[in-house]
Every structure is written in C-alpha cells, then in structure tokens.
Amino acid sequence: MSGKTLGTIALALLTTLSTHAAEYKIDVAHSSVLFKVLHMGINTVTGRFDSFQGSFEVDPAHVENTKGSAVIETKSINTNNAKRDNHLRGDDFFNADSFPEIRFVSKSVRNVNMADSTCELVGDLTMRDVTKEIVLKVKGGAIIKDGFGNERASFSATGSVNRFDYHLKWSKMIETGALVVAPEVRLELAFEGVRKLEETPEKPADKPKK
C-alpha cells in the first residue's frame, strides 16, 4: 500500500489510518536521534545516540490531546571518536554513570499548519536531573501498512538546546575567545513508529447440513 502525506504530525501528532486513538512504538532500527554542535567556531561536529525508546499516542478526532515520550541512554552517545565519546560520558558533559537517561515528555501542540504538514511540539526535556521546556519544529512524513500486519507512521523534527542550561559545563576556550564546544546544540530527529493492526476474527465455517 502506498504512503500518503500526513496533514499534521509530531512526536505525538499523526493522522492515522485508524478512526480512533492509537499508540505507536518507535522503531529504533528505522529512527535516529542526531545532534550538531559548532567546534572551535569554525566547523560542525555531528553525533548521535544509538540506544533510545519511546512511543506516541494519537487521536485523529482530537489532535490537541495527542501525547508522546522518549528515553535516550546517555552512554550510547556516538561521535565516531572513542576518546571524545568517553569525555562526553564524563562529568564535564552528561555524567552518564550518575544520569543514565535523557527524557522527553510532550505537553502541547501549537501552530499547526495543515497546508505544509508542520507544527510545533512543546515538551519537557530532562538531562542531568534538570528539566527545561523545549520546542520542536515538526514536519509530517507518511503512513503505510507494511505488509506484515503493522501500521507505520513517520515524521522528522528539529530544535535546539543550550547545553549550559543542563549543566553540561565544559567551557574550554581557544585563543580567539571561541569555545571549543559551542553552547548551542542543534537537534535533528527522525522517527518511524509502528503498531500492530488488529486482526479481523475469521468467520466460523458453517457446519455441514445433515
């Protein structure tokens, strides 16, 4: 079955094939949590988290009541550099031993634009036991039946956070006065959710007439 463009979609904002509220589980194998940060004021370094989970619940009739959440394992940070990743796991940044999880919980949806399938998702992001409200700009993807008894939906989202707000405190500077790692961290998220479709019970076969 071919996909169709969604009118409104967020971490918890989808117009589903179903006619009632439905919950989707994030398919980690087909999703990504990326971040980008400026290095020494001249170049952007990209990293990701390899281990995360989450879900979103939507009701096409009441979009404003949609919900979503995600949990990211801090130790799974990956910038393709082992030395740098170990530093990021330490107390200068995430302190992964003491704070093993990053959490996001949605709170509301605003600025829905059905024409271009965009909206803003407002939620609480928690790192190192600090919770701050963030806004994600969301772009709708598609919804399909995958041929294996599942319904799948996708979306992408972008946003930014200031790492100092969450006590990711490392602030080494170079001679020009630029920070080695900039305060602003850009987020680039892409999620594919899956839910098992309810199977229609088979109609009992008629008993043979005697």
mmCIF file with all atom_site columns, C-alpha atoms in Angstrom:
data_model
loop_
_atom_site.group_PDB
_atom_site.id
_atom_site.type_symbol
_atom_site.label_atom_id
_atom_site.label_alt_id
_atom_site.label_comp_id
_atom_site.label_asym_id
_atom_site.label_entity_id
_atom_site.label_seq_id
_atom_site.pdbx_PDB_ins_code
_atom_site.Cartn_x
_atom_site.Cartn_y
_atom_site.Cartn_z
_atom_site.occupancy
_atom_site.B_iso_or_equiv
_atom_site.pdbx_formal_charge
_atom_site.auth_seq_id
_atom_site.auth_comp_id
_atom_site.auth_asym_id
_atom_site.auth_atom_id
_atom_site.pdbx_PDB_model_num
ATOM 1   C CA . MET A 1 1   ? 0.000   0.000   0.000  1.00 0.00 ? 1   MET A CA 1
ATOM 2   C CA . SER A 1 2   ? 1.473   3.346   -0.964 1.00 0.00 ? 2   SER A CA 1
ATOM 3   C CA . GLY A 1 3   ? 2.036   6.031   1.655  1.00 0.00 ? 3   GLY A CA 1
ATOM 4   C CA . LYS A 1 4   ? 0.070   9.223   1.924  1.00 0.00 ? 4   LYS A CA 1
ATOM 5   C CA . THR A 1 5   ? 1.225   12.597  3.098  1.00 0.00 ? 5   THR A CA 1
ATOM 6   C CA . LEU A 1 6   ? 0.073   13.438  6.597  1.00 0.00 ? 6   LEU A CA 1
ATOM 7   C CA . GLY A 1 7   ? -1.576  16.733  7.345  1.00 0.00 ? 7   GLY A CA 1
ATOM 8   C CA . THR A 1 8   ? -0.319  17.060  10.909 1.00 0.00 ? 8   THR A CA 1
ATOM 9   C CA . ILE A 1 9   ? 2.341   15.023  12.621 1.00 0.00 ? 9   ILE A CA 1
ATOM 10  C CA . ALA A 1 10  ? 4.639   15.305  15.629 1.00 0.00 ? 10  ALA A CA 1
ATOM 11  C CA . LEU A 1 11  ? 6.258   13.059  18.208 1.00 0.00 ? 11  LEU A CA 1
ATOM 12  C CA . ALA A 1 12  ? 2.660   12.538  19.157 1.00 0.00 ? 12  ALA A CA 1
ATOM 13  C CA . LEU A 1 13  ? 0.867   14.209  16.260 1.00 0.00 ? 13  LEU A CA 1
ATOM 14  C CA . LEU A 1 14  ? -0.299  11.941  13.465 1.00 0.00 ? 14  LEU A CA 1
ATOM 15  C CA . THR A 1 15  ? -3.422  11.479  11.394 1.00 0.00 ? 15  THR A CA 1
ATOM 16  C CA . THR A 1 16  ? -3.688  7.709   11.397 1.00 0.00 ? 16  THR A CA 1
ATOM 17  C CA . LEU A 1 17  ? -5.372  5.186   9.180  1.00 0.00 ? 17  LEU A CA 1
ATOM 18  C CA . SER A 1 18  ? -7.487  4.177   12.149 1.00 0.00 ? 18  SER A CA 1
ATOM 19  C CA . THR A 1 19  ? -10.578 6.030   13.288 1.00 0.00 ? 19  THR A CA 1
ATOM 20  C CA . HIS A 1 20  ? -9.730  6.083   16.981 1.00 0.00 ? 20  HIS A CA 1
ATOM 21  C CA . ALA A 1 21  ? -6.785  6.854   19.269 1.00 0.00 ? 21  ALA A CA 1
ATOM 22  C CA . ALA A 1 22  ? -3.803  4.649   18.538 1.00 0.00 ? 22  ALA A CA 1
ATOM 23  C CA . GLU A 1 23  ? -0.389  4.150   20.118 1.00 0.00 ? 23  GLU A CA 1
ATOM 24  C CA . TYR A 1 24  ? 2.795   3.727   18.074 1.00 0.00 ? 24  TYR A CA 1
ATOM 25  C CA . LYS A 1 25  ? 6.079   2.364   19.372 1.00 0.00 ? 25  LYS A CA 1
ATOM 26  C CA . ILE A 1 26  ? 9.241   3.962   17.996 1.00 0.00 ? 26  ILE A CA 1
ATOM 27  C CA . ASP A 1 27  ? 11.064  1.585   15.660 1.00 0.00 ? 27  ASP A CA 1
ATOM 28  C CA . VAL A 1 28  ? 14.681  2.229   16.679 1.00 0.00 ? 28  VAL A CA 1
ATOM 29  C CA . ALA A 1 29  ? 16.111  0.394   13.667 1.00 0.00 ? 29  ALA A CA 1
ATOM 30  C CA . HIS A 1 30  ? 14.473  2.942   11.366 1.00 0.00 ? 30  HIS A CA 1
ATOM 31  C CA . SER A 1 31  ? 14.778  6.077   13.508 1.00 0.00 ? 31  SER A CA 1
ATOM 32  C CA . SER A 1 32  ? 17.595  8.433   14.518 1.00 0.00 ? 32  SER A CA 1
ATOM 33  C CA . VAL A 1 33  ? 18.494  10.930  17.231 1.00 0.00 ? 33  VAL A CA 1
ATOM 34  C CA . LEU A 1 34  ? 21.191  13.253  15.900 1.00 0.00 ? 34  LEU A CA 1
ATOM 35  C CA . PHE A 1 35  ? 22.796  16.400  17.305 1.00 0.00 ? 35  PHE A CA 1
ATOM 36  C CA . LYS A 1 36  ? 25.130  19.001  15.813 1.00 0.00 ? 36  LYS A CA 1
ATOM 37  C CA . VAL A 1 37  ? 27.434  21.433  17.590 1.00 0.00 ? 37  VAL A CA 1
ATOM 38  C CA . LEU A 1 38  ? 29.960  24.018  16.422 1.00 0.00 ? 38  LEU A CA 1
ATOM 39  C CA . HIS A 1 39  ? 33.611  23.134  17.111 1.00 0.00 ? 39  HIS A CA 1
ATOM 40  C CA . MET A 1 40  ? 36.070  25.997  17.768 1.00 0.00 ? 40  MET A CA 1
ATOM 41  C CA . GLY A 1 41  ? 33.724  28.344  15.959 1.00 0.00 ? 41  GLY A CA 1
ATOM 42  C CA . ILE A 1 42  ? 34.604  27.018  12.516 1.00 0.00 ? 42  ILE A CA 1
ATOM 43  C CA . ASN A 1 43  ? 33.130  23.574  11.907 1.00 0.00 ? 43  ASN A CA 1
ATOM 44  C CA . THR A 1 44  ? 30.130  21.467  12.844 1.00 0.00 ? 44  THR A CA 1
ATOM 45  C CA . VAL A 1 45  ? 30.542  18.092  14.529 1.00 0.00 ? 45  VAL A CA 1
ATOM 46  C CA . THR A 1 46  ? 27.657  15.621  14.244 1.00 0.00 ? 46  THR A CA 1
ATOM 47  C CA . GLY A 1 47  ? 26.864  12.909  16.774 1.00 0.00 ? 47  GLY A CA 1
ATOM 48  C CA . ARG A 1 48  ? 24.044  10.554  17.616 1.00 0.00 ? 48  ARG A CA 1
ATOM 49  C CA . PHE A 1 49  ? 22.568  8.371   20.333 1.00 0.00 ? 49  PHE A CA 1
ATOM 50  C CA . ASP A 1 50  ? 22.343  4.709   19.402 1.00 0.00 ? 50  ASP A CA 1
ATOM 51  C CA . SER A 1 51  ? 20.033  3.493   22.166 1.00 0.00 ? 51  SER A CA 1
ATOM 52  C CA . PHE A 1 52  ? 16.603  5.023   22.754 1.00 0.00 ? 52  PHE A CA 1
ATOM 53  C CA . GLN A 1 53  ? 12.952  4.090   23.031 1.00 0.00 ? 53  GLN A CA 1
ATOM 54  C CA . GLY A 1 54  ? 9.602   5.787   23.091 1.00 0.00 ? 54  GLY A CA 1
ATOM 55  C CA . SER A 1 55  ? 6.031   5.901   21.900 1.00 0.00 ? 55  SER A CA 1
ATOM 56  C CA . PHE A 1 56  ? 3.343   8.306   20.795 1.00 0.00 ? 56  PHE A CA 1
ATOM 57  C CA . GLU A 1 57  ? -0.442  8.199   21.072 1.00 0.00 ? 57  GLU A CA 1
ATOM 58  C CA . VAL A 1 58  ? -2.776  9.991   18.685 1.00 0.00 ? 58  VAL A CA 1
ATOM 59  C CA . ASP A 1 59  ? -6.485  10.515  18.192 1.00 0.00 ? 59  ASP A CA 1
ATOM 60  C CA . PRO A 1 60  ? -7.368  11.948  14.756 1.00 0.00 ? 60  PRO A CA 1
ATOM 61  C CA . ALA A 1 61  ? -10.575 13.425  16.151 1.00 0.00 ? 61  ALA A CA 1
ATOM 62  C CA . HIS A 1 62  ? -8.793  15.255  18.967 1.00 0.00 ? 62  HIS A CA 1
ATOM 63  C CA . VAL A 1 63  ? -5.317  16.203  17.765 1.00 0.00 ? 63  VAL A CA 1
ATOM 64  C CA . GLU A 1 64  ? -4.827  18.540  20.713 1.00 0.00 ? 64  GLU A CA 1
ATOM 65  C CA . ASN A 1 65  ? -4.876  15.548  23.078 1.00 0.00 ? 65  ASN A CA 1
ATOM 66  C CA . THR A 1 66  ? -2.015  13.664  21.442 1.00 0.00 ? 66  THR A CA 1
ATOM 67  C CA . LYS A 1 67  ? 0.870   12.518  23.640 1.00 0.00 ? 67  LYS A CA 1
ATOM 68  C CA . GLY A 1 68  ? 4.419   11.259  23.203 1.00 0.00 ? 68  GLY A CA 1
ATOM 69  C CA . SER A 1 69  ? 7.573   10.458  25.139 1.00 0.00 ? 69  SER A CA 1
ATOM 70  C CA . ALA A 1 70  ? 11.107  9.205   24.583 1.00 0.00 ? 70  ALA A CA 1
ATOM 71  C CA . VAL A 1 71  ? 14.009  7.958   26.708 1.00 0.00 ? 71  VAL A CA 1
ATOM 72  C CA . ILE A 1 72  ? 17.616  8.120   25.479 1.00 0.00 ? 72  ILE A CA 1
ATOM 73  C CA . GLU A 1 73  ? 20.527  6.207   27.003 1.00 0.00 ? 73  GLU A CA 1
ATOM 74  C CA . THR A 1 74  ? 23.364  8.705   27.558 1.00 0.00 ? 74  THR A CA 1
ATOM 75  C CA . LYS A 1 75  ? 26.099  6.063   27.381 1.00 0.00 ? 75  LYS A CA 1
ATOM 76  C CA . SER A 1 76  ? 25.056  5.339   23.810 1.00 0.00 ? 76  SER A CA 1
ATOM 77  C CA . ILE A 1 77  ? 26.423  8.682   22.567 1.00 0.00 ? 77  ILE A CA 1
ATOM 78  C CA . ASN A 1 78  ? 28.455  8.189   19.408 1.00 0.00 ? 78  ASN A CA 1
ATOM 79  C CA . THR A 1 79  ? 30.515  10.811  17.541 1.00 0.00 ? 79  THR A CA 1
ATOM 80  C CA . ASN A 1 80  ? 32.754  8.248   15.806 1.00 0.00 ? 80  ASN A CA 1
ATOM 81  C CA . ASN A 1 81  ? 35.637  9.136   18.123 1.00 0.00 ? 81  ASN A CA 1
ATOM 82  C CA . ALA A 1 82  ? 36.172  6.940   21.190 1.00 0.00 ? 82  ALA A CA 1
ATOM 83  C CA . LYS A 1 83  ? 38.246  9.490   23.132 1.00 0.00 ? 83  LYS A CA 1
ATOM 84  C CA . ARG A 1 84  ? 35.718  12.249  22.584 1.00 0.00 ? 84  ARG A CA 1
ATOM 85  C CA . ASP A 1 85  ? 32.799  9.958   23.406 1.00 0.00 ? 85  ASP A CA 1
ATOM 86  C CA . ASN A 1 86  ? 34.381  8.967   26.720 1.00 0.00 ? 86  ASN A CA 1
ATOM 87  C CA . HIS A 1 87  ? 34.827  12.656  27.543 1.00 0.00 ? 87  HIS A CA 1
ATOM 88  C CA . LEU A 1 88  ? 31.170  13.326  26.710 1.00 0.00 ? 88  LEU A CA 1
ATOM 89  C CA . ARG A 1 89  ? 30.107  10.484  29.027 1.00 0.00 ? 89  ARG A CA 1
ATOM 90  C CA . GLY A 1 90  ? 32.071  12.059  31.905 1.00 0.00 ? 90  GLY A CA 1
ATOM 91  C CA . ASP A 1 91  ? 31.118  14.780  34.366 1.00 0.00 ? 91  ASP A CA 1
ATOM 92  C CA . ASP A 1 92  ? 32.162  17.638  32.066 1.00 0.00 ? 92  ASP A CA 1
ATOM 93  C CA . PHE A 1 93  ? 29.143  16.750  29.990 1.00 0.00 ? 93  PHE A CA 1
ATOM 94  C CA . PHE A 1 94  ? 26.485  14.057  30.544 1.00 0.00 ? 94  PHE A CA 1
ATOM 95  C CA . ASN A 1 95  ? 27.893  12.190  33.557 1.00 0.00 ? 95  ASN A CA 1
ATOM 96  C CA . ALA A 1 96  ? 26.335  9.029   32.177 1.00 0.00 ? 96  ALA A CA 1
ATOM 97  C CA . ASP A 1 97  ? 27.068  6.952   35.293 1.00 0.00 ? 97  ASP A CA 1
ATOM 98  C CA . SER A 1 98  ? 25.012  9.241   37.542 1.00 0.00 ? 98  SER A CA 1
ATOM 99  C CA . PHE A 1 99  ? 22.479  10.333  34.930 1.00 0.00 ? 99  PHE A CA 1
ATOM 100 C CA . PRO A 1 100 ? 21.969  7.380   32.594 1.00 0.00 ? 100 PRO A CA 1
ATOM 101 C CA . GLU A 1 101 ? 18.906  8.748   30.795 1.00 0.00 ? 101 GLU A CA 1
ATOM 102 C CA . ILE A 1 102 ? 17.719  11.768  28.848 1.00 0.00 ? 102 ILE A CA 1
ATOM 103 C CA . ARG A 1 103 ? 13.924  12.080  28.846 1.00 0.00 ? 103 ARG A CA 1
ATOM 104 C CA . PHE A 1 104 ? 11.415  13.958  26.740 1.00 0.00 ? 104 PHE A CA 1
ATOM 105 C CA . VAL A 1 105 ? 7.696   14.224  27.511 1.00 0.00 ? 105 VAL A CA 1
ATOM 106 C CA . SER A 1 106 ? 5.348   16.200  25.266 1.00 0.00 ? 106 SER A CA 1
ATOM 107 C CA . LYS A 1 107 ? 2.964   18.760  26.738 1.00 0.00 ? 107 LYS A CA 1
ATOM 108 C CA . SER A 1 108 ? 1.158   20.502  23.895 1.00 0.00 ? 108 SER A CA 1
ATOM 109 C CA . VAL A 1 109 ? 0.950   21.117  20.177 1.00 0.00 ? 109 VAL A CA 1
ATOM 110 C CA . ARG A 1 110 ? 0.736   24.559  18.586 1.00 0.00 ? 110 ARG A CA 1
ATOM 111 C CA . ASN A 1 111 ? 0.963   26.402  15.261 1.00 0.00 ? 111 ASN A CA 1
ATOM 112 C CA . VAL A 1 112 ? -0.487  23.527  13.263 1.00 0.00 ? 112 VAL A CA 1
ATOM 113 C CA . ASN A 1 113 ? -0.282  24.129  9.504  1.00 0.00 ? 113 ASN A CA 1
ATOM 114 C CA . MET A 1 114 ? -2.224  21.549  7.542  1.00 0.00 ? 114 MET A CA 1
ATOM 115 C CA . ALA A 1 115 ? -1.074  23.031  4.224  1.00 0.00 ? 115 ALA A CA 1
ATOM 116 C CA . ASP A 1 116 ? 2.584   22.092  4.639  1.00 0.00 ? 116 ASP A CA 1
ATOM 117 C CA . SER A 1 117 ? 2.257   19.346  7.273  1.00 0.00 ? 117 SER A CA 1
ATOM 118 C CA . THR A 1 118 ? 4.102   21.259  10.000 1.00 0.00 ? 118 THR A CA 1
ATOM 119 C CA . CYS A 1 119 ? 3.555   22.171  13.629 1.00 0.00 ? 119 CYS A CA 1
ATOM 120 C CA . GLU A 1 120 ? 5.403   22.869  16.854 1.00 0.00 ? 120 GLU A CA 1
ATOM 121 C CA . LEU A 1 121 ? 5.597   20.313  19.634 1.00 0.00 ? 121 LEU A CA 1
ATOM 122 C CA . VAL A 1 122 ? 6.177   21.664  23.141 1.00 0.00 ? 122 VAL A CA 1
ATOM 123 C CA . GLY A 1 123 ? 7.608   19.367  25.793 1.00 0.00 ? 123 GLY A CA 1
ATOM 124 C CA . ASP A 1 124 ? 9.911   18.935  28.771 1.00 0.00 ? 124 ASP A CA 1
ATOM 125 C CA . LEU A 1 125 ? 13.477  17.749  28.184 1.00 0.00 ? 125 LEU A CA 1
ATOM 126 C CA . THR A 1 126 ? 15.355  16.380  31.192 1.00 0.00 ? 126 THR A CA 1
ATOM 127 C CA . MET A 1 127 ? 19.148  15.947  31.342 1.00 0.00 ? 127 MET A CA 1
ATOM 128 C CA . ARG A 1 128 ? 21.256  15.613  34.492 1.00 0.00 ? 128 ARG A CA 1
ATOM 129 C CA . ASP A 1 129 ? 18.055  15.992  36.541 1.00 0.00 ? 129 ASP A CA 1
ATOM 130 C CA . VAL A 1 130 ? 17.427  19.431  35.020 1.00 0.00 ? 130 VAL A CA 1
ATOM 131 C CA . THR A 1 131 ? 14.099  19.848  33.222 1.00 0.00 ? 131 THR A CA 1
ATOM 132 C CA . LYS A 1 132 ? 13.536  22.635  30.691 1.00 0.00 ? 132 LYS A CA 1
ATOM 133 C CA . GLU A 1 133 ? 10.787  23.254  28.189 1.00 0.00 ? 133 GLU A CA 1
ATOM 134 C CA . ILE A 1 134 ? 11.802  22.993  24.547 1.00 0.00 ? 134 ILE A CA 1
ATOM 135 C CA . VAL A 1 135 ? 10.006  23.454  21.233 1.00 0.00 ? 135 VAL A CA 1
ATOM 136 C CA . LEU A 1 136 ? 10.478  21.087  18.310 1.00 0.00 ? 136 LEU A CA 1
ATOM 137 C CA . LYS A 1 137 ? 9.586   22.101  14.771 1.00 0.00 ? 137 LYS A CA 1
ATOM 138 C CA . VAL A 1 138 ? 7.917   19.099  13.208 1.00 0.00 ? 138 VAL A CA 1
ATOM 139 C CA . LYS A 1 139 ? 7.429   18.028  9.595  1.00 0.00 ? 139 LYS A CA 1
ATOM 140 C CA . GLY A 1 140 ? 4.964   15.307  8.665  1.00 0.00 ? 140 GLY A CA 1
ATOM 141 C CA . GLY A 1 141 ? 6.057   12.170  6.863  1.00 0.00 ? 141 GLY A CA 1
ATOM 142 C CA . ALA A 1 142 ? 3.895   9.278   5.677  1.00 0.00 ? 142 ALA A CA 1
ATOM 143 C CA . ILE A 1 143 ? 1.684   6.479   6.935  1.00 0.00 ? 143 ILE A CA 1
ATOM 144 C CA . ILE A 1 144 ? 1.522   2.972   5.444  1.00 0.00 ? 144 ILE A CA 1
ATOM 145 C CA . LYS A 1 145 ? 0.629   -0.643  6.031  1.00 0.00 ? 145 LYS A CA 1
ATOM 146 C CA . ASP A 1 146 ? 3.854   -2.613  5.801  1.00 0.00 ? 146 ASP A CA 1
ATOM 147 C CA . GLY A 1 147 ? 2.551   -5.991  4.665  1.00 0.00 ? 147 GLY A CA 1
ATOM 148 C CA . PHE A 1 148 ? 3.431   -7.715  7.960  1.00 0.00 ? 148 PHE A CA 1
ATOM 149 C CA . GLY A 1 149 ? 0.328   -6.807  9.913  1.00 0.00 ? 149 GLY A CA 1
ATOM 150 C CA . ASN A 1 150 ? 1.679   -3.437  11.036 1.00 0.00 ? 150 ASN A CA 1
ATOM 151 C CA . GLU A 1 151 ? 0.810   0.202   10.503 1.00 0.00 ? 151 GLU A CA 1
ATOM 152 C CA . ARG A 1 152 ? 3.764   2.590   10.261 1.00 0.00 ? 152 ARG A CA 1
ATOM 153 C CA . ALA A 1 153 ? 3.989   6.371   10.507 1.00 0.00 ? 153 ALA A CA 1
ATOM 154 C CA . SER A 1 154 ? 6.956   8.732   10.250 1.00 0.00 ? 154 SER A CA 1
ATOM 155 C CA . PHE A 1 155 ? 7.947   12.319  10.975 1.00 0.00 ? 155 PHE A CA 1
ATOM 156 C CA . SER A 1 156 ? 11.021  14.498  11.450 1.00 0.00 ? 156 SER A CA 1
ATOM 157 C CA . ALA A 1 157 ? 11.724  17.228  13.996 1.00 0.00 ? 157 ALA A CA 1
ATOM 158 C CA . THR A 1 158 ? 14.353  19.877  14.644 1.00 0.00 ? 158 THR A CA 1
ATOM 159 C CA . GLY A 1 159 ? 15.162  22.076  17.603 1.00 0.00 ? 159 GLY A CA 1
ATOM 160 C CA . SER A 1 160 ? 17.991  23.390  19.739 1.00 0.00 ? 160 SER A CA 1
ATOM 161 C CA . VAL A 1 161 ? 19.063  23.498  23.378 1.00 0.00 ? 161 VAL A CA 1
ATOM 162 C CA . ASN A 1 162 ? 21.711  25.363  25.350 1.00 0.00 ? 162 ASN A CA 1
ATOM 163 C CA . ARG A 1 163 ? 23.881  22.734  26.995 1.00 0.00 ? 163 ARG A CA 1
ATOM 164 C CA . PHE A 1 164 ? 24.794  25.091  29.850 1.00 0.00 ? 164 PHE A CA 1
ATOM 165 C CA . ASP A 1 165 ? 21.124  25.065  30.884 1.00 0.00 ? 165 ASP A CA 1
ATOM 166 C CA . TYR A 1 166 ? 21.547  21.365  31.689 1.00 0.00 ? 166 TYR A CA 1
ATOM 167 C CA . HIS A 1 167 ? 24.901  21.607  33.482 1.00 0.00 ? 167 HIS A CA 1
ATOM 168 C CA . LEU A 1 168 ? 26.917  20.281  30.552 1.00 0.00 ? 168 LEU A CA 1
ATOM 169 C CA . LYS A 1 169 ? 29.506  22.694  31.810 1.00 0.00 ? 169 LYS A CA 1
ATOM 170 C CA . TRP A 1 170 ? 32.776  22.186  29.916 1.00 0.00 ? 170 TRP A CA 1
ATOM 171 C CA . SER A 1 171 ? 33.829  25.622  28.633 1.00 0.00 ? 171 SER A CA 1
ATOM 172 C CA . LYS A 1 172 ? 37.410  25.479  27.390 1.00 0.00 ? 172 LYS A CA 1
ATOM 173 C CA . MET A 1 173 ? 38.285  28.356  25.086 1.00 0.00 ? 173 MET A CA 1
ATOM 174 C CA . ILE A 1 174 ? 40.825  28.886  22.321 1.00 0.00 ? 174 ILE A CA 1
ATOM 175 C CA . GLU A 1 175 ? 42.977  31.997  21.753 1.00 0.00 ? 175 GLU A CA 1
ATOM 176 C CA . THR A 1 176 ? 40.338  33.682  19.607 1.00 0.00 ? 176 THR A CA 1
ATOM 177 C CA . GLY A 1 177 ? 37.899  33.541  22.504 1.00 0.00 ? 177 GLY A CA 1
ATOM 178 C CA . ALA A 1 178 ? 35.679  30.935  20.887 1.00 0.00 ? 178 ALA A CA 1
ATOM 179 C CA . LEU A 1 179 ? 34.575  27.939  22.901 1.00 0.00 ? 179 LEU A CA 1
ATOM 180 C CA . VAL A 1 180 ? 35.946  24.579  21.814 1.00 0.00 ? 180 VAL A CA 1
ATOM 181 C CA . VAL A 1 181 ? 32.353  23.272  22.063 1.00 0.00 ? 181 VAL A CA 1
ATOM 182 C CA . ALA A 1 182 ? 29.621  25.835  21.421 1.00 0.00 ? 182 ALA A CA 1
ATOM 183 C CA . PRO A 1 183 ? 26.767  26.220  23.935 1.00 0.00 ? 183 PRO A CA 1
ATOM 184 C CA . GLU A 1 184 ? 24.007  25.707  21.359 1.00 0.00 ? 184 GLU A CA 1
ATOM 185 C CA . VAL A 1 185 ? 23.291  22.119  20.344 1.00 0.00 ? 185 VAL A CA 1
ATOM 186 C CA . ARG A 1 186 ? 21.038  21.541  17.353 1.00 0.00 ? 186 ARG A CA 1
ATOM 187 C CA . LEU A 1 187 ? 18.752  18.511  17.337 1.00 0.00 ? 187 LEU A CA 1
ATOM 188 C CA . GLU A 1 188 ? 17.729  16.576  14.231 1.00 0.00 ? 188 GLU A CA 1
ATOM 189 C CA . LEU A 1 189 ? 15.260  13.755  14.870 1.00 0.00 ? 189 LEU A CA 1
ATOM 190 C CA . ALA A 1 190 ? 13.654  11.242  12.537 1.00 0.00 ? 190 ALA A CA 1
ATOM 191 C CA . PHE A 1 191 ? 11.187  8.699   13.892 1.00 0.00 ? 191 PHE A CA 1
ATOM 192 C CA . GLU A 1 192 ? 9.256   5.816   12.449 1.00 0.00 ? 192 GLU A CA 1
ATOM 193 C CA . GLY A 1 193 ? 6.513   4.402   14.640 1.00 0.00 ? 193 GLY A CA 1
ATOM 194 C CA . VAL A 1 194 ? 4.851   1.014   14.372 1.00 0.00 ? 194 VAL A CA 1
ATOM 195 C CA . ARG A 1 195 ? 1.691   -0.515  15.769 1.00 0.00 ? 195 ARG A CA 1
ATOM 196 C CA . LYS A 1 196 ? 0.203   -3.926  15.309 1.00 0.00 ? 196 LYS A CA 1
ATOM 197 C CA . LEU A 1 197 ? -3.068  -3.784  13.434 1.00 0.00 ? 197 LEU A CA 1
ATOM 198 C CA . GLU A 1 198 ? -5.953  -5.622  14.995 1.00 0.00 ? 198 GLU A CA 1
ATOM 199 C CA . GLU A 1 199 ? -6.632  -8.803  13.139 1.00 0.00 ? 199 GLU A CA 1
ATOM 200 C CA . THR A 1 200 ? -10.180 -9.355  11.978 1.00 0.00 ? 200 THR A CA 1
ATOM 201 C CA . PRO A 1 201 ? -11.500 -12.571 13.519 1.00 0.00 ? 201 PRO A CA 1
ATOM 202 C CA . GLU A 1 202 ? -12.190 -15.249 10.982 1.00 0.00 ? 202 GLU A CA 1
ATOM 203 C CA . LYS A 1 203 ? -15.828 -16.046 10.458 1.00 0.00 ? 203 LYS A CA 1
ATOM 204 C CA . PRO A 1 204 ? -16.595 -19.546 11.744 1.00 0.00 ? 204 PRO A CA 1
ATOM 205 C CA . ALA A 1 205 ? -17.160 -22.021 8.975  1.00 0.00 ? 205 ALA A CA 1
ATOM 206 C CA . ASP A 1 206 ? -20.754 -23.156 8.523  1.00 0.00 ? 206 ASP A CA 1
ATOM 207 C CA . LYS A 1 207 ? -21.437 -26.584 9.841  1.00 0.00 ? 207 LYS A CA 1
ATOM 208 C CA . PRO A 1 208 ? -22.363 -29.067 7.165  1.00 0.00 ? 208 PRO A CA 1
ATOM 209 C CA . LYS A 1 209 ? -26.050 -29.733 6.993  1.00 0.00 ? 209 LYS A CA 1
ATOM 210 C CA . LYS A 1 210 ? -27.152 -33.220 7.911  1.00 0.00 ? 210 LYS A CA 1
#
